[in-house]
């Protein structure tokens, strides 16, 4: 019988030694092809299936050497997580020292950027290659809380022989992914690791709370940058005739004039216009800390917006026509999303409905919101939120689904239903 599917690897009051021995028997049986005495947690089973397909050796010795200190420093500087180190340290470092743990922060590739906590445990971790610059993705070191949290995009606790590599069985680790609150982008993972006997179910809540505090701090910093941009925006917009906006590099709106307020538009680029809901195509002009957007010559009345999905192109693309023509390459997933939204019409789809249409279940809300954030960063005002939908003034042109190879090959249940009824 399968054990609990929850995030926690153990139940309160469980005999840790007995449970670790049982997990070791499960590990050995599954790897030798024998019938195990119990089933692993479904989370662990999924991870083992992935790492076996990737050819990870359960008897792996030392993992591949870490990247050099210069590259580690470059990754630290690039990572937005360096801005929330004080919050993470305050929440976890002293607890980690007291509980014989180390706190680790990685980037989205699973590369360890910071490691703090018990000196004794750090020395033990050194022997496993669990050091700054090392990569702890599933494809490199098998099932572990960091790599599995990245693969599942969810909190994970791994205990003893739930690790795929045998030398890791003396450890327990608890990890939680960190997302950019502006975009939903996965930034990295916060992990607390230590000897297997130190495992505790409350560590899951502790790490999760620390991550929520860090994400809240990132959002406050974002709001602070928008406030600073507003001070720059006011005199600029005072001299603009007609609609205008000042936005940051990600398309978040600091101030508007001559139009209804909006939260976000497409991320501006110096190379061409972007579509803004209610205005039409706008020309971006760089300003300190962001961009000034003004309506392109001709305006929306003389240049109605049209969105054409060219799904036979390689890669597929969106063609936006207004005052100018703008071509935007699409991933297969983004092409599927636009196709689903086009067929949903003005009622649109919320995140749960999109999750069901794309994955067959409504549990992929974080992934859907991240995908939609990336797509809105590119298409901006063509897409509206709450619910997600194509702006009503945009004329949409779709391909013949029966003749579209991308649609025929799609694994998204919602797209398959569209093809069946076309």
PDB file of C-alpha atoms in Angstrom, residues 16 210 214 244 279 294 320 335 380 408:
ATOM      1  CA  UNK A  16      12.836   6.700  12.198  1.00  0.00           C
ATOM      2  CA  UNK A 210      10.651  31.537   4.790  1.00  0.00           C
ATOM      3  CA  UNK A 214      11.179  36.183   0.632  1.00  0.00           C
ATOM      4  CA  UNK A 244       0.662  57.574 -22.704  1.00  0.00           C
ATOM      5  CA  UNK A 279      -4.791  52.282 -27.167  1.00  0.00           C
ATOM      6  CA  UNK A 294       2.995  56.728 -26.746  1.00  0.00           C
ATOM      7  CA  UNK A 320       0.041  41.149 -34.904  1.00  0.00           C
ATOM      8  CA  UNK A 335       0.525  28.410 -29.327  1.00  0.00           C
ATOM      9  CA  UNK A 380       0.758  42.580 -23.488  1.00  0.00           C
ATOM     10  CA  UNK A 408      -2.755  16.890 -34.409  1.00  0.00           C
TER      11      UNK A 408
END
